[in-house]
mmCIF file of C-alpha atoms in Angstrom:
data_model
loop_
_atom_site.group_PDB
_atom_site.id
_atom_site.type_symbol
_atom_site.label_atom_id
_atom_site.label_comp_id
_atom_site.label_asym_id
_atom_site.label_seq_id
_atom_site.Cartn_x
_atom_site.Cartn_y
_atom_site.Cartn_z
ATOM 1 C CA UNK A 8 102.237 92.448 84.136
ATOM 2 C CA UNK A 9 99.882 95.382 83.921
ATOM 3 C CA UNK A 10 99.385 97.021 81.093
ATOM 4 C CA UNK A 11 101.050 100.180 80.707
ATOM 5 C CA UNK A 12 103.379 102.264 78.383
ATOM 6 C CA UNK A 13 107.130 101.267 78.614
ATOM 7 C CA UNK A 14 108.645 104.265 80.511
ATOM 8 C CA UNK A 15 112.149 106.103 80.271
ATOM 9 C CA UNK A 16 113.328 108.691 82.345
ATOM 10 C CA UNK A 17 115.710 111.592 80.768
ATOM 11 C CA UNK A 18 117.581 114.007 82.789
ATOM 12 C CA UNK A 19 120.527 115.858 82.865
ATOM 13 C CA UNK A 20 122.136 116.382 86.120
ATOM 14 C CA UNK A 21 125.586 117.811 87.652
ATOM 15 C CA UNK A 22 128.441 115.626 88.783
ATOM 16 C CA UNK A 23 127.111 115.932 92.347
ATOM 17 C CA UNK A 24 123.669 114.451 91.280
ATOM 18 C CA UNK A 25 121.447 117.950 90.896
ATOM 19 C CA UNK A 26 119.052 118.636 88.278
ATOM 20 C CA UNK A 27 118.687 122.587 88.961
ATOM 21 C CA UNK A 28 120.362 124.789 91.474
ATOM 22 C CA UNK A 29 119.213 125.779 95.203
ATOM 23 C CA UNK A 30 116.951 128.472 93.311
ATOM 24 C CA UNK A 31 115.649 125.883 91.047
ATOM 25 C CA UNK A 32 116.544 127.844 88.098
ATOM 26 C CA UNK A 33 116.004 126.028 84.836
ATOM 27 C CA UNK A 34 118.700 123.957 83.978
ATOM 28 C CA UNK A 35 120.299 124.557 81.182
ATOM 29 C CA UNK A 36 123.888 123.260 81.651
ATOM 30 C CA UNK A 37 123.639 120.513 79.382
ATOM 31 C CA UNK A 38 125.356 120.930 76.192
ATOM 32 C CA UNK A 39 124.309 120.743 72.477
ATOM 33 C CA UNK A 40 125.013 116.889 72.309
ATOM 34 C CA UNK A 41 122.689 116.514 75.397
ATOM 35 C CA UNK A 42 119.739 118.798 73.860
ATOM 36 C CA UNK A 43 120.138 116.514 71.051
ATOM 37 C CA UNK A 44 120.098 113.009 72.760
ATOM 38 C CA UNK A 45 116.783 114.385 74.545
ATOM 39 C CA UNK A 46 115.441 114.941 71.307
ATOM 40 C CA UNK A 47 115.908 111.778 70.122
ATOM 41 C CA UNK A 48 114.459 110.016 72.875
ATOM 42 C CA UNK A 49 111.538 112.190 72.962
ATOM 43 C CA UNK A 50 111.051 111.262 69.079
ATOM 44 C CA UNK A 51 111.048 107.790 70.065
ATOM 45 C CA UNK A 52 107.984 108.261 72.396
ATOM 46 C CA UNK A 53 104.189 108.485 71.899
ATOM 47 C CA UNK A 54 104.020 110.606 74.683
ATOM 48 C CA UNK A 55 106.090 113.056 77.035
ATOM 49 C CA UNK A 56 105.340 113.365 80.820
ATOM 50 C CA UNK A 57 106.313 116.286 82.858
ATOM 51 C CA UNK A 58 105.345 117.587 86.236
ATOM 52 C CA UNK A 59 103.755 121.041 86.513
ATOM 53 C CA UNK A 60 107.220 122.167 88.572
ATOM 54 C CA UNK A 61 109.299 121.473 85.513
ATOM 55 C CA UNK A 62 106.822 123.303 83.227
ATOM 56 C CA UNK A 63 106.681 126.114 85.496
ATOM 57 C CA UNK A 64 110.682 126.335 85.838
ATOM 58 C CA UNK A 65 111.250 126.162 81.875
ATOM 59 C CA UNK A 66 107.799 127.913 80.657
ATOM 60 C CA UNK A 67 108.067 125.594 77.636
ATOM 61 C CA UNK A 68 108.872 121.702 76.459
ATOM 62 C CA UNK A 69 111.319 120.328 74.042
ATOM 63 C CA UNK A 70 109.504 119.459 70.420
ATOM 64 C CA UNK A 71 111.096 117.392 67.880
ATOM 65 C CA UNK A 72 112.744 119.770 65.826
ATOM 66 C CA UNK A 73 115.509 117.758 63.448
ATOM 67 C CA UNK A 74 114.134 117.100 59.785
ATOM 68 C CA UNK A 75 115.145 113.378 59.875
ATOM 69 C CA UNK A 76 113.483 112.656 63.785
ATOM 70 C CA UNK A 77 110.308 113.939 62.398
ATOM 71 C CA UNK A 78 110.268 112.378 58.649
ATOM 72 C CA UNK A 79 111.400 109.012 60.822
ATOM 73 C CA UNK A 80 108.057 109.363 62.709
ATOM 74 C CA UNK A 81 105.615 110.253 59.907
ATOM 75 C CA UNK A 82 107.073 107.205 58.394
ATOM 76 C CA UNK A 83 106.262 105.030 61.102
ATOM 77 C CA UNK A 84 102.560 106.757 61.016
ATOM 78 C CA UNK A 85 103.191 108.742 64.186
ATOM 79 C CA UNK A 86 102.158 112.358 64.045
ATOM 80 C CA UNK A 87 105.264 114.948 63.654
ATOM 81 C CA UNK A 88 105.254 115.565 67.553
ATOM 82 C CA UNK A 89 104.387 113.312 70.516
ATOM 83 C CA UNK A 90 101.650 114.223 72.700
ATOM 84 C CA UNK A 91 102.933 116.336 75.869
ATOM 85 C CA UNK A 92 101.382 115.696 79.161
ATOM 86 C CA UNK A 93 101.381 117.803 82.066
ATOM 87 C CA UNK A 94 100.694 116.032 85.235
ATOM 88 C CA UNK A 95 99.813 118.286 88.291
ATOM 89 C CA UNK A 96 97.395 117.474 91.201
ATOM 90 C CA UNK A 97 96.299 121.280 91.831
ATOM 91 C CA UNK A 98 96.505 122.133 88.056
ATOM 92 C CA UNK A 99 98.117 125.569 89.082
ATOM 93 C CA UNK A 100 99.395 126.515 85.585
ATOM 94 C CA UNK A 101 99.636 129.815 84.014
ATOM 95 C CA UNK A 102 97.634 129.817 81.037
ATOM 96 C CA UNK A 103 99.697 132.529 79.185
ATOM 97 C CA UNK A 104 103.107 130.709 79.270
ATOM 98 C CA UNK A 105 104.642 129.997 75.952
ATOM 99 C CA UNK A 106 103.728 125.920 76.265
ATOM 100 C CA UNK A 107 100.734 126.718 75.337
ATOM 101 C CA UNK A 108 101.488 128.607 72.168
ATOM 102 C CA UNK A 109 103.955 125.568 71.096
ATOM 103 C CA UNK A 110 102.607 123.361 67.765
ATOM 104 C CA UNK A 111 102.014 120.565 69.880
ATOM 105 C CA UNK A 112 99.261 118.229 71.321
ATOM 106 C CA UNK A 113 98.731 118.928 74.863
ATOM 107 C CA UNK A 114 96.790 116.771 77.450
ATOM 108 C CA UNK A 115 96.537 117.303 81.512
ATOM 109 C CA UNK A 116 96.701 114.502 83.701
ATOM 110 C CA UNK A 117 95.351 115.839 87.057
ATOM 111 C CA UNK A 118 92.342 114.967 89.720
ATOM 112 C CA UNK A 119 89.017 115.997 90.128
ATOM 113 C CA UNK A 120 90.076 119.270 92.454
ATOM 114 C CA UNK A 121 92.811 120.060 89.587
ATOM 115 C CA UNK A 122 90.184 119.785 86.814
ATOM 116 C CA UNK A 123 87.608 122.183 88.379
ATOM 117 C CA UNK A 124 90.624 124.748 88.971
ATOM 118 C CA UNK A 125 91.918 124.738 85.741
ATOM 119 C CA UNK A 126 88.447 124.854 84.087
ATOM 120 C CA UNK A 127 87.805 128.218 86.342
ATOM 121 C CA UNK A 128 91.262 129.596 85.271
ATOM 122 C CA UNK A 129 91.038 129.156 81.565
ATOM 123 C CA UNK A 130 87.013 130.567 81.973
ATOM 124 C CA UNK A 131 88.536 133.734 83.799
ATOM 125 C CA UNK A 132 91.225 134.215 81.015
ATOM 126 C CA UNK A 133 88.734 133.896 78.184
ATOM 127 C CA UNK A 134 85.955 136.033 79.757
ATOM 128 C CA UNK A 135 89.201 138.840 79.800
ATOM 129 C CA UNK A 136 89.994 138.665 76.294
ATOM 130 C CA UNK A 137 87.176 137.274 74.171
ATOM 131 C CA UNK A 138 84.079 139.053 72.930
ATOM 132 C CA UNK A 139 80.787 136.651 73.230
ATOM 133 C CA UNK A 140 80.987 135.466 69.648
ATOM 134 C CA UNK A 141 84.395 134.556 69.923
ATOM 135 C CA UNK A 142 85.488 130.905 70.819
ATOM 136 C CA UNK A 143 88.960 130.072 72.086
ATOM 137 C CA UNK A 144 90.097 126.601 71.675
ATOM 138 C CA UNK A 145 90.826 124.796 74.753
ATOM 139 C CA UNK A 146 94.620 124.744 75.559
ATOM 140 C CA UNK A 147 94.574 120.850 76.672
ATOM 141 C CA UNK A 148 92.995 118.573 73.906
ATOM 142 C CA UNK A 149 92.495 116.103 76.845
ATOM 143 C CA UNK A 150 91.478 116.304 80.474
ATOM 144 C CA UNK A 151 92.478 113.207 82.129
ATOM 145 C CA UNK A 152 91.679 112.683 85.679
ATOM 146 C CA UNK A 153 92.052 109.895 88.121
ATOM 147 C CA UNK A 154 92.358 110.346 91.748
ATOM 148 C CA UNK A 155 93.634 108.260 94.794
ATOM 149 C CA UNK A 156 91.662 108.132 97.534
ATOM 150 C CA UNK A 157 94.012 110.767 99.139
ATOM 151 C CA UNK A 158 93.367 113.283 96.543
ATOM 152 C CA UNK A 159 96.718 112.848 94.314
ATOM 153 C CA UNK A 160 96.838 111.758 90.806
ATOM 154 C CA UNK A 161 96.541 108.017 90.460
ATOM 155 C CA UNK A 162 99.185 107.784 88.198
ATOM 156 C CA UNK A 163 99.275 103.908 87.957
ATOM 157 C CA UNK A 164 95.512 103.869 86.458
ATOM 158 C CA UNK A 165 96.406 106.873 84.525
ATOM 159 C CA UNK A 166 99.349 104.805 82.646
ATOM 160 C CA UNK A 167 96.938 102.120 82.188
ATOM 161 C CA UNK A 168 94.738 104.480 80.467
ATOM 162 C CA UNK A 169 97.319 105.745 78.135
ATOM 163 C CA UNK A 170 98.268 102.494 76.807
ATOM 164 C CA UNK A 171 94.357 102.078 76.051
ATOM 165 C CA UNK A 172 94.959 105.296 73.703
ATOM 166 C CA UNK A 173 97.687 103.656 72.041
ATOM 167 C CA UNK A 174 100.611 105.327 74.164
ATOM 168 C CA UNK A 175 103.199 102.448 73.885
ATOM 169 C CA UNK A 176 106.252 104.626 74.711
ATOM 170 C CA UNK A 177 106.577 107.260 77.173
ATOM 171 C CA UNK A 178 109.403 109.716 77.731
ATOM 172 C CA UNK A 179 109.374 110.972 81.422
ATOM 173 C CA UNK A 180 111.042 114.450 81.843
ATOM 174 C CA UNK A 181 110.922 115.348 85.349
ATOM 175 C CA UNK A 182 110.845 116.655 88.367
ATOM 176 C CA UNK A 183 112.243 114.734 91.012
ATOM 177 C CA UNK A 184 108.977 114.175 92.631
ATOM 178 C CA UNK A 185 107.333 112.623 89.674
ATOM 179 C CA UNK A 186 110.078 110.354 89.030
ATOM 180 C CA UNK A 187 110.330 109.295 92.836
ATOM 181 C CA UNK A 188 106.528 108.611 92.830
ATOM 182 C CA UNK A 189 106.775 106.527 89.525
ATOM 183 C CA UNK A 190 109.617 104.451 91.175
ATOM 184 C CA UNK A 191 107.787 104.094 94.277
ATOM 185 C CA UNK A 192 104.713 102.464 92.340
ATOM 186 C CA UNK A 193 107.266 100.362 90.154
ATOM 187 C CA UNK A 194 106.260 102.540 86.670
ATOM 188 C CA UNK A 195 109.503 103.365 85.693
ATOM 189 C CA UNK A 196 111.468 101.020 83.121
ATOM 190 C CA UNK A 197 114.581 102.575 81.996
ATOM 191 C CA UNK A 198 116.591 105.683 82.734
ATOM 192 C CA UNK A 199 118.795 107.896 80.797
ATOM 193 C CA UNK A 200 121.050 110.110 82.738
ATOM 194 C CA UNK A 201 123.580 112.780 81.738
ATOM 195 C CA UNK A 202 126.101 113.500 83.569
ATOM 196 C CA UNK A 203 127.419 117.172 83.205
ATOM 197 C CA UNK A 204 130.813 118.702 84.213
ATOM 198 C CA UNK A 205 129.875 121.209 87.046
ATOM 199 C CA UNK A 206 129.142 120.968 90.734
ATOM 200 C CA UNK A 207 126.091 122.431 92.095
ATOM 201 C CA UNK A 208 125.574 121.676 95.589
ATOM 202 C CA UNK A 209 122.990 122.853 98.222
ATOM 203 C CA UNK A 210 121.029 120.792 100.348
ATOM 204 C CA UNK A 211 117.812 122.159 98.680
ATOM 205 C CA UNK A 212 118.837 121.792 95.144
ATOM 206 C CA UNK A 213 116.804 118.992 93.395
ATOM 207 C CA UNK A 214 118.021 115.674 92.590
ATOM 208 C CA UNK A 215 116.673 113.247 89.768
ATOM 209 C CA UNK A 216 114.879 111.318 92.593
ATOM 210 C CA UNK A 217 113.120 113.444 95.275
ATOM 211 C CA UNK A 218 110.391 112.409 97.931
ATOM 212 C CA UNK A 219 110.865 110.442 101.002
ATOM 213 C CA UNK A 220 113.552 108.446 99.495
ATOM 214 C CA UNK A 221 114.332 104.395 99.973
ATOM 215 C CA UNK A 222 116.235 102.599 102.502
ATOM 216 C CA UNK A 223 119.366 100.852 100.701
ATOM 217 C CA UNK A 224 117.839 97.103 101.328
ATOM 218 C CA UNK A 225 114.942 98.324 99.612
ATOM 219 C CA UNK A 226 116.245 100.615 96.987
ATOM 220 C CA UNK A 227 115.212 99.909 93.212
ATOM 221 C CA UNK A 228 118.079 98.256 91.831
ATOM 222 C CA UNK A 229 119.692 98.929 88.317
ATOM 223 C CA UNK A 230 121.353 97.188 85.529
ATOM 224 C CA UNK A 231 123.688 99.429 83.239
ATOM 225 C CA UNK A 232 123.208 98.799 79.741
ATOM 226 C CA UNK A 233 125.543 101.283 78.141
ATOM 227 C CA UNK A 234 127.775 104.041 78.500
ATOM 228 C CA UNK A 235 129.132 106.724 76.448
ATOM 229 C CA UNK A 236 131.141 110.032 76.763
ATOM 230 C CA UNK A 237 130.681 113.239 74.411
ATOM 231 C CA UNK A 238 133.472 115.230 75.199
ATOM 232 C CA UNK A 239 133.255 116.759 78.821
ATOM 233 C CA UNK A 240 129.710 114.782 79.287
ATOM 234 C CA UNK A 241 128.692 110.935 80.252
ATOM 235 C CA UNK A 242 125.541 109.327 79.233
ATOM 236 C CA UNK A 243 124.310 106.631 81.210
ATOM 237 C CA UNK A 244 121.501 104.288 80.474
ATOM 238 C CA UNK A 245 119.954 101.872 82.729
ATOM 239 C CA UNK A 246 117.131 99.654 83.213
ATOM 240 C CA UNK A 247 115.516 98.802 86.722
ATOM 241 C CA UNK A 248 115.895 95.357 87.627
ATOM 242 C CA UNK A 249 112.818 93.385 88.145
#
């Protein structure tokens, strides 16, 4: 087996399987119990991976705020917060969103083109705000570049690199295009899906797995590990079958 982090997708969806409405608004329909569940999964991870579309929609990421979870991480020799990694082909990100002020370590996983684009964007912002004597720390502590021959992010090679950096557990927070590409490359181990009590509908509303899709006979198969209900929400825990 290729050495890579153990990856767990964590998503909330409507009862009809949508992770946002047809306008792709930030999905805030999960309850407090769902947010606590998500925070627990993040706290159990060495790093969080999220697509640029997800970051653009929310403008922030979820950090570990429960003191017990923070203390447990520190006792295990981990930093208080996992690394938050943004994966994007173009690196078309707004440097002024709140994400870049959050007290976390941020990494950028991108292409050669994306790296150049981001560095130019950051330099432009710095030149409008700083005097020559001032220095601004980089918004990403690391920029990791892995290209496929078609100019997309080579996620498989990138995950092997993350494993070499002691990232052993990775929480994937979406969106659907990222999850689809990782499933296609057999890079997902588990899924936690929260089913929330609402119907969003809409042919263009995003789902947990976007992309082209899978033929039924070739679709990834799941093993149901656990199910539990908290008030009106149902939490489903699956493992990908080999």
